[in-house]
CSV table of C-alpha atoms in Angstrom, one decimal:
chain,number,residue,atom,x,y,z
A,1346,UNK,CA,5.2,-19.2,-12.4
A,1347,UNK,CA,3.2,-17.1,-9.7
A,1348,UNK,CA,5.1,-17.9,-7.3
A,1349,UNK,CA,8.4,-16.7,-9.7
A,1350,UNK,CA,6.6,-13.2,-10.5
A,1351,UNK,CA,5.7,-12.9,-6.9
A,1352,UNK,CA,9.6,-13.0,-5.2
A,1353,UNK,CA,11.1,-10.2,-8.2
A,1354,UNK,CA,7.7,-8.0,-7.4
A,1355,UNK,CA,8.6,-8.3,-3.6
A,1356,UNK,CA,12.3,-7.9,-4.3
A,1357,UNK,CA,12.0,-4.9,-6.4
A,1358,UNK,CA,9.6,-3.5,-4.3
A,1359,UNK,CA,12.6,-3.8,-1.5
A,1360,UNK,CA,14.7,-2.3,-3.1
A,1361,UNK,CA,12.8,0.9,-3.9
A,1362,UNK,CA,11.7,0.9,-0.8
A,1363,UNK,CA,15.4,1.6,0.4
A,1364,UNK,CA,15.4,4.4,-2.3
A,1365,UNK,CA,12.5,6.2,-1.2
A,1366,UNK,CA,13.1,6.0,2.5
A,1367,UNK,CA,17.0,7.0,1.9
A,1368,UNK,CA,15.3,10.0,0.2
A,1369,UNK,CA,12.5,10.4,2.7
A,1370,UNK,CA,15.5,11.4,5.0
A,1371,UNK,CA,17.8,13.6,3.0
A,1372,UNK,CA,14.7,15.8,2.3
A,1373,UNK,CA,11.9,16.1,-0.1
A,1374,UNK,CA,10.7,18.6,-2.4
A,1375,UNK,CA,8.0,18.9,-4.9
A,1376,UNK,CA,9.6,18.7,-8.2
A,1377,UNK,CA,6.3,18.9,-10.2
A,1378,UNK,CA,2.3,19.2,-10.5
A,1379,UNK,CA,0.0,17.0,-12.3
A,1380,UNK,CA,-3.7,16.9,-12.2
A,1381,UNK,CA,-4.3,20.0,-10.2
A,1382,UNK,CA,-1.8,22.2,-7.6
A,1383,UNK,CA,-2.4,19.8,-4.8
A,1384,UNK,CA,-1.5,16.0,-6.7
A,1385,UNK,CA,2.2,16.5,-6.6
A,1386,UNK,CA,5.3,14.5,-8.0
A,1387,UNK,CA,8.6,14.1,-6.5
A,1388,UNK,CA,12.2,13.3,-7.2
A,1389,UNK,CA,12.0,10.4,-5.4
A,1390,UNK,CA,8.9,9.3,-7.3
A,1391,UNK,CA,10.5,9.2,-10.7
A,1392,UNK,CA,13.8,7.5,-9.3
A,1393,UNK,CA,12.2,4.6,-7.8
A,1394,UNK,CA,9.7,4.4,-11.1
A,1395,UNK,CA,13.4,4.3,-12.7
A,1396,UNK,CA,14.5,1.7,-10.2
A,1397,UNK,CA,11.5,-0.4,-10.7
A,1398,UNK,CA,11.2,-0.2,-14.3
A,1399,UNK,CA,15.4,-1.1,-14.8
A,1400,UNK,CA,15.4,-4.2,-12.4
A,1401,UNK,CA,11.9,-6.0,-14.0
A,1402,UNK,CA,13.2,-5.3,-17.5
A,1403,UNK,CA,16.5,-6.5,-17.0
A,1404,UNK,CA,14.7,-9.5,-15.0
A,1405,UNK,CA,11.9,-10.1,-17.7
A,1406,UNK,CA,12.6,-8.0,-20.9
A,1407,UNK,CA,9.4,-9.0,-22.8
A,1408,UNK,CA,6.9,-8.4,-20.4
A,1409,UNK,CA,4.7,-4.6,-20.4
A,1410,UNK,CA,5.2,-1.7,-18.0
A,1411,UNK,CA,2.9,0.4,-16.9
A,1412,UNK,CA,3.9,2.7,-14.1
A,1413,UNK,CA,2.2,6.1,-12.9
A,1414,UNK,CA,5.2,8.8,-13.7
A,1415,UNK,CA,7.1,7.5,-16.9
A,1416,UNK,CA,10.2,9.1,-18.3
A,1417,UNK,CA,8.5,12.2,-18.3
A,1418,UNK,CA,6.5,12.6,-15.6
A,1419,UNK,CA,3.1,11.4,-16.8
A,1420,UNK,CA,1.9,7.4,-17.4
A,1421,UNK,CA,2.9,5.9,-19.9
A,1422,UNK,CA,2.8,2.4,-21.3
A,1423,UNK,CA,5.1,0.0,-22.5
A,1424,UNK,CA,3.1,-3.0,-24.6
A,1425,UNK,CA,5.9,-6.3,-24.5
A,1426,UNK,CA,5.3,-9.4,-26.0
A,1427,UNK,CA,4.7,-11.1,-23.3
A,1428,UNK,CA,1.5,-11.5,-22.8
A,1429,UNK,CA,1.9,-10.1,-19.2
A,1430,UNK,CA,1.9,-6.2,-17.6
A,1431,UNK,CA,3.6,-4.8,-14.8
A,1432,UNK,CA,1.4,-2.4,-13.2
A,1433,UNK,CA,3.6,-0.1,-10.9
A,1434,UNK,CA,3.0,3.0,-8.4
A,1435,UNK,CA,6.3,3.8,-7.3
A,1436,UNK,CA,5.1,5.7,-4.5
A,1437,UNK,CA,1.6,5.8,-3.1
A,1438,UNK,CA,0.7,8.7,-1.2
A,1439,UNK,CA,2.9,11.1,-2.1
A,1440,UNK,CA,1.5,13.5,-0.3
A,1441,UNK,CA,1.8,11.6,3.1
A,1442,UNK,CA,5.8,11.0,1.8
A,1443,UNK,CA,6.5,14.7,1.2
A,1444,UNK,CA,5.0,15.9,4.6
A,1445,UNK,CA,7.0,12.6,6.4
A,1446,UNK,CA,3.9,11.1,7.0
A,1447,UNK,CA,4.7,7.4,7.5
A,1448,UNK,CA,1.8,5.8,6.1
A,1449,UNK,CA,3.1,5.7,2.1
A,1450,UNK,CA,3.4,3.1,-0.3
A,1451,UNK,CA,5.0,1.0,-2.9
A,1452,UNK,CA,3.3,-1.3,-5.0
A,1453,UNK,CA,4.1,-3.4,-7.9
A,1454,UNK,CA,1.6,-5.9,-9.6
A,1455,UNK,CA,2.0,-8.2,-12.9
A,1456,UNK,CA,-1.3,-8.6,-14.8
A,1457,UNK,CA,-2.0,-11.0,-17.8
A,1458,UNK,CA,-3.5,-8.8,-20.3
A,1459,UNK,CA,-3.1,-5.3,-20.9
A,1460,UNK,CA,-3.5,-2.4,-17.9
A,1461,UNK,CA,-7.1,-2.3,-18.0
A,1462,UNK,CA,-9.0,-3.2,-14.2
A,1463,UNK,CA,-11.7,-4.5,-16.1
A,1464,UNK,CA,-10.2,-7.2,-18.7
A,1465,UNK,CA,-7.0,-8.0,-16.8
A,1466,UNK,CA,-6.1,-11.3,-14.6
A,1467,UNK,CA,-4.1,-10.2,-11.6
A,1468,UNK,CA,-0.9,-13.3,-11.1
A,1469,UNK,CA,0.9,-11.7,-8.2
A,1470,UNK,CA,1.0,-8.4,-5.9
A,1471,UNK,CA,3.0,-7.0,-3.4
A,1472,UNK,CA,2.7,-3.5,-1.5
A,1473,UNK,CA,5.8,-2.5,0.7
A,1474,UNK,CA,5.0,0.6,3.1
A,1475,UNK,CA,8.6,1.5,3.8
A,1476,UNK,CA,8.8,3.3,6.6
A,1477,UNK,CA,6.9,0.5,8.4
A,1478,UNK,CA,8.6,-2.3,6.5
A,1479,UNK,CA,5.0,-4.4,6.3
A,1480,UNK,CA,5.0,-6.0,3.0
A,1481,UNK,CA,2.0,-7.7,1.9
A,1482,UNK,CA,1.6,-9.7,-0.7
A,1483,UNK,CA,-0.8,-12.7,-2.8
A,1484,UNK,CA,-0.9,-14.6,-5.6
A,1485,UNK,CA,-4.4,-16.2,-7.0
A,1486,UNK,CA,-5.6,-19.0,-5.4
A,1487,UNK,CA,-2.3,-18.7,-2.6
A,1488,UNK,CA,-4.0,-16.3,-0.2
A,1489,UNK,CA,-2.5,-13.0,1.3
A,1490,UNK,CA,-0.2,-12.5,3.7
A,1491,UNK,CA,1.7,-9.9,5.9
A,1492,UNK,CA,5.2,-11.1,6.1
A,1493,UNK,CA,4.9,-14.5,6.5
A,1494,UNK,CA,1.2,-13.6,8.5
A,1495,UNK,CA,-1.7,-15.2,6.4
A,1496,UNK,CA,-4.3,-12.4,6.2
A,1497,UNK,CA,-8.5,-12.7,6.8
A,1498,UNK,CA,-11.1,-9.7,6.3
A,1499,UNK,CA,-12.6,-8.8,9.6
A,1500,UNK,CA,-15.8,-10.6,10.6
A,1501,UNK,CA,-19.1,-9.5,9.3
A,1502,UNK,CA,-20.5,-6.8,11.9
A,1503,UNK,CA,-24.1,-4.7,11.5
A,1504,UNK,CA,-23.2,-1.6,9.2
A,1505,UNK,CA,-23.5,1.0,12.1
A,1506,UNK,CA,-20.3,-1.2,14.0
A,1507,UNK,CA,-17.9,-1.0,10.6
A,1508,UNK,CA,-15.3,1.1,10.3
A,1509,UNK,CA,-14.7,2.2,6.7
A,1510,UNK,CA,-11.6,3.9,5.0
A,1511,UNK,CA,-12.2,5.9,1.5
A,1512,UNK,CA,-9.9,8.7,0.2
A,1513,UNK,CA,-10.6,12.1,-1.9
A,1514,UNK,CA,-9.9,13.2,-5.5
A,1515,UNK,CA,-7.2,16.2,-6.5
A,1516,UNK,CA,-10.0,18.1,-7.8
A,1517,UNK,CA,-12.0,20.3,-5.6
A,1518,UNK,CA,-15.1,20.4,-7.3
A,1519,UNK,CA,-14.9,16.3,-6.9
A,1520,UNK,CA,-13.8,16.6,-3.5
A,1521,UNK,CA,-16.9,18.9,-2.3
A,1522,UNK,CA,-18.7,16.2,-3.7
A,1523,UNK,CA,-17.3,13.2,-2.1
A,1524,UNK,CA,-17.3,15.5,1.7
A,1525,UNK,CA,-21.4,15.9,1.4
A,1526,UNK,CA,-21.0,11.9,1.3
A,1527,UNK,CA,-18.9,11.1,3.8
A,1528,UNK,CA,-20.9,13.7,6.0
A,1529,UNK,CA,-24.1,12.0,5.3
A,1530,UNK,CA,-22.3,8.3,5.4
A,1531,UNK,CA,-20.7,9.1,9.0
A,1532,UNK,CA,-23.4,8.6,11.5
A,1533,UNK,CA,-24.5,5.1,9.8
A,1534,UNK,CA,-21.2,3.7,10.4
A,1535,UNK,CA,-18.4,3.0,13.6
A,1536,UNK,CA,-15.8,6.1,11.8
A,1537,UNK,CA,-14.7,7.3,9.2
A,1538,UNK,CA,-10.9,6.6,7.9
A,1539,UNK,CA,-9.1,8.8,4.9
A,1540,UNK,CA,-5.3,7.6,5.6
A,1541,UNK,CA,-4.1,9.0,1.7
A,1542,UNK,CA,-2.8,6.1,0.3
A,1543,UNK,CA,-4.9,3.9,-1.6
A,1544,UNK,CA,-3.1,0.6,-1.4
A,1545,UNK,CA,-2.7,0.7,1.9
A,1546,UNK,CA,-6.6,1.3,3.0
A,1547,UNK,CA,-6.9,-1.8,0.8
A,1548,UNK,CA,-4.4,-3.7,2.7
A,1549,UNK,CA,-6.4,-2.6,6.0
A,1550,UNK,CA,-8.7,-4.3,4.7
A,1551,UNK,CA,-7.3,-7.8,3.6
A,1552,UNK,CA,-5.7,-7.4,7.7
A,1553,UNK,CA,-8.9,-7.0,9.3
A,1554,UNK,CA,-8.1,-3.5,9.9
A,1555,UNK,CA,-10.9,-1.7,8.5
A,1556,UNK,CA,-14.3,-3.4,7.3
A,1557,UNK,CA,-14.3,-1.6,4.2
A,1558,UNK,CA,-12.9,0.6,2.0
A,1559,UNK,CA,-14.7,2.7,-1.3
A,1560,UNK,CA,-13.4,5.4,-3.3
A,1561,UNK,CA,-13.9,6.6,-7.2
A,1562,UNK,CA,-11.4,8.2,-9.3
A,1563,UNK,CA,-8.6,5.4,-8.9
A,1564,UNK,CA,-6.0,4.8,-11.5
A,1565,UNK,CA,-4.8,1.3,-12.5
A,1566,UNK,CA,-1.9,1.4,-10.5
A,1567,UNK,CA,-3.6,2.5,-7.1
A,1568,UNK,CA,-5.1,-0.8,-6.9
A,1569,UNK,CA,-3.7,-3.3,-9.3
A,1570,UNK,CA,-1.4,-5.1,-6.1
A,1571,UNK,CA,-4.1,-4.4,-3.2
A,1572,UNK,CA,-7.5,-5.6,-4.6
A,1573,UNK,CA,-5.7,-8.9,-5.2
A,1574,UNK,CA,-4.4,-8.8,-1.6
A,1575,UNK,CA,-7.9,-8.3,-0.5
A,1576,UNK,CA,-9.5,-10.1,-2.6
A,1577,UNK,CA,-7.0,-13.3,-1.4
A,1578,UNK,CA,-7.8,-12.0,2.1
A,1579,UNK,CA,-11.2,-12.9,1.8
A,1580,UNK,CA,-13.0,-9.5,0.8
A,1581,UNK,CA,-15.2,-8.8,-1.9
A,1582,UNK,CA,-14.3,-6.3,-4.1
A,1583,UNK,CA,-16.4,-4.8,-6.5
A,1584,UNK,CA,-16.7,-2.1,-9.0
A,1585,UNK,CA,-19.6,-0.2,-10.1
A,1586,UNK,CA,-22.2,-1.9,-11.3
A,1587,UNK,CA,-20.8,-6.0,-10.8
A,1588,UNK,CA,-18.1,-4.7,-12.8
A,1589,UNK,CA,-14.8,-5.3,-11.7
A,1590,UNK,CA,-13.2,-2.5,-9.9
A,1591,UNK,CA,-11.7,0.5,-12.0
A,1592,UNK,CA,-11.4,4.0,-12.1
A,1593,UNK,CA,-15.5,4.2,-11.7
A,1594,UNK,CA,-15.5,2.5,-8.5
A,1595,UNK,CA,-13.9,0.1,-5.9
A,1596,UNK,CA,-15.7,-1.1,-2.8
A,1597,UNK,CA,-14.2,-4.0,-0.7
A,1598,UNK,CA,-14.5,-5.5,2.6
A,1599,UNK,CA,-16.0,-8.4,3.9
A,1600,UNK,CA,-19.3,-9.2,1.9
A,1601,UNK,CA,-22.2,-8.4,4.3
A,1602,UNK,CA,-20.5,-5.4,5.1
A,1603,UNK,CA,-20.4,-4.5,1.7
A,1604,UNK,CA,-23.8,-5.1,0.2
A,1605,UNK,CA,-25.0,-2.8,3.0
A,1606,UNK,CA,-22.5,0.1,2.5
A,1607,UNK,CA,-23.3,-0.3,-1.4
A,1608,UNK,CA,-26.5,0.3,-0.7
A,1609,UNK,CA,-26.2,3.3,1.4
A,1610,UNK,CA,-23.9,5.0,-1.1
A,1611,UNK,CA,-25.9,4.8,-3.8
A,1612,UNK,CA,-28.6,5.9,-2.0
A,1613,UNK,CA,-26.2,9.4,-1.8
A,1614,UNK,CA,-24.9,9.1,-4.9
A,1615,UNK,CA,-21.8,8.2,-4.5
């Protein structure tokens, strides 16, 4: 059954992913705002939610939705009968999309449960980056893989040798916050990396490509797809307190490397 939820999440991803990059090149505008002036929604967002949402219903009528923009513009939630929920960001840093930055994401996961991190099982993932055309994707228990490249977290390496990703909230206030952090976080560790997409820095991690990633303020959808990639790829990923990752907290890399950072940002109150 994974295995069956895993092809029409990677082929619907596809095929949004020749949406948004047609749209990428005709041009893109903001069409609205959400949380603050700078989180911004596009056309293209909404279509490709539209895409999404019209191919896994017509492919498996029963099951939930959960996507970030809904028919309106804001998240929404359909319940099914199912049993099962398909969590969906239709595109993951926006922000790098409307400036043609090519580092952007789509990513579609199907949960058993209902769209909360910390009661759902994760079945099958995928994240497409379309302008690179690397899709990743993992079921539980069937590892993670790049194309048809089976992914593994970077080695363990000494805290000061890691180089860790993490990203920034939309509100200032928040933001300030989190750049007292980073600036006391930055000469313990290799770099710093904040690349703006969320599933993405989690897929860097699954391919060895940073040692760790943290950030609060995530919504389901951010990381529903990724944290089972990474989690497949080897990492540990973690929420605040043992839980499992939410909107608190996610931290994941390759163990070692994340008991120590753990420690560190707690110690500055992350």
């Amino acid at each position: 059954m994974t295995d069956d939820l895993l092809t029409l999440a990677r082929d619907t991803a596809l095929a949004a992913g020749e949406l948004v990059k047609r749209r990428r090149a005709e041009g893109v505008t903001v069409a609205d705002l959400k949380s603050s002036p700078v989180d911004v929604v596009t056309n293209a967002d909404r279509e490709s939610e539209a895409l999404i949402r019209s191919i896994l219903a017509r492919a498996r009528p029963n099951d939930g939705f959960f996507g970030e923009e809904g028919a309106s513009g804001i998240a929404e939630q359909d319940a099914g009968t199912s049993g099962l929920t398909w969590i969906v960001d239709p595109i993951d840093g926006t922000v790098n999309y409307l400036y043609d930055i090519p580092h952007y994401a789509i990513s579609i996961a199907v949960v058993e449960g209902t769209p909360d991190p910390l009661t759902w099982t994760a079945l099958a993932g995928c994240v497409l980056n379309p302008a690179s055309g690397e899709l990743y994707t993992a079921t539980p228990g069937g590892g993670a893989f790049l194309g048809e490249q089976r992914l593994a977290v970077a080695p363990a390496v000494e805290l000061s040798q890691a180089l860790v990703g993490t990203g920034f909230s939309y509100s200032s206030q928040t933001r300030a916050h989190q750049g007292r952090v980073v600036a006391r976080l930055l000469p313990e560790v290799r770099d710093i990396r904040r690349m703006g997409a969320a599933a993405l820095d989690l897929c860097a991690v699954a391919s060895g490509r940073l040692n760790a990633y943290y950030e609060r303020g995530l919504s389901p959808w951010d990381h529903a797809a990724a944290a089972l990639i990474a989690r497949e790829a080897g990492a540990l990923v973690v929420g605040e307190n043992g839980r499992p990752p939410s909107k608190e907290f996610i931290l994941a890399g390759e163990e070692s490397v994340v008991r120590a950072l753990e420690l560190r940002l707690l110690h500055f109150g992350v």
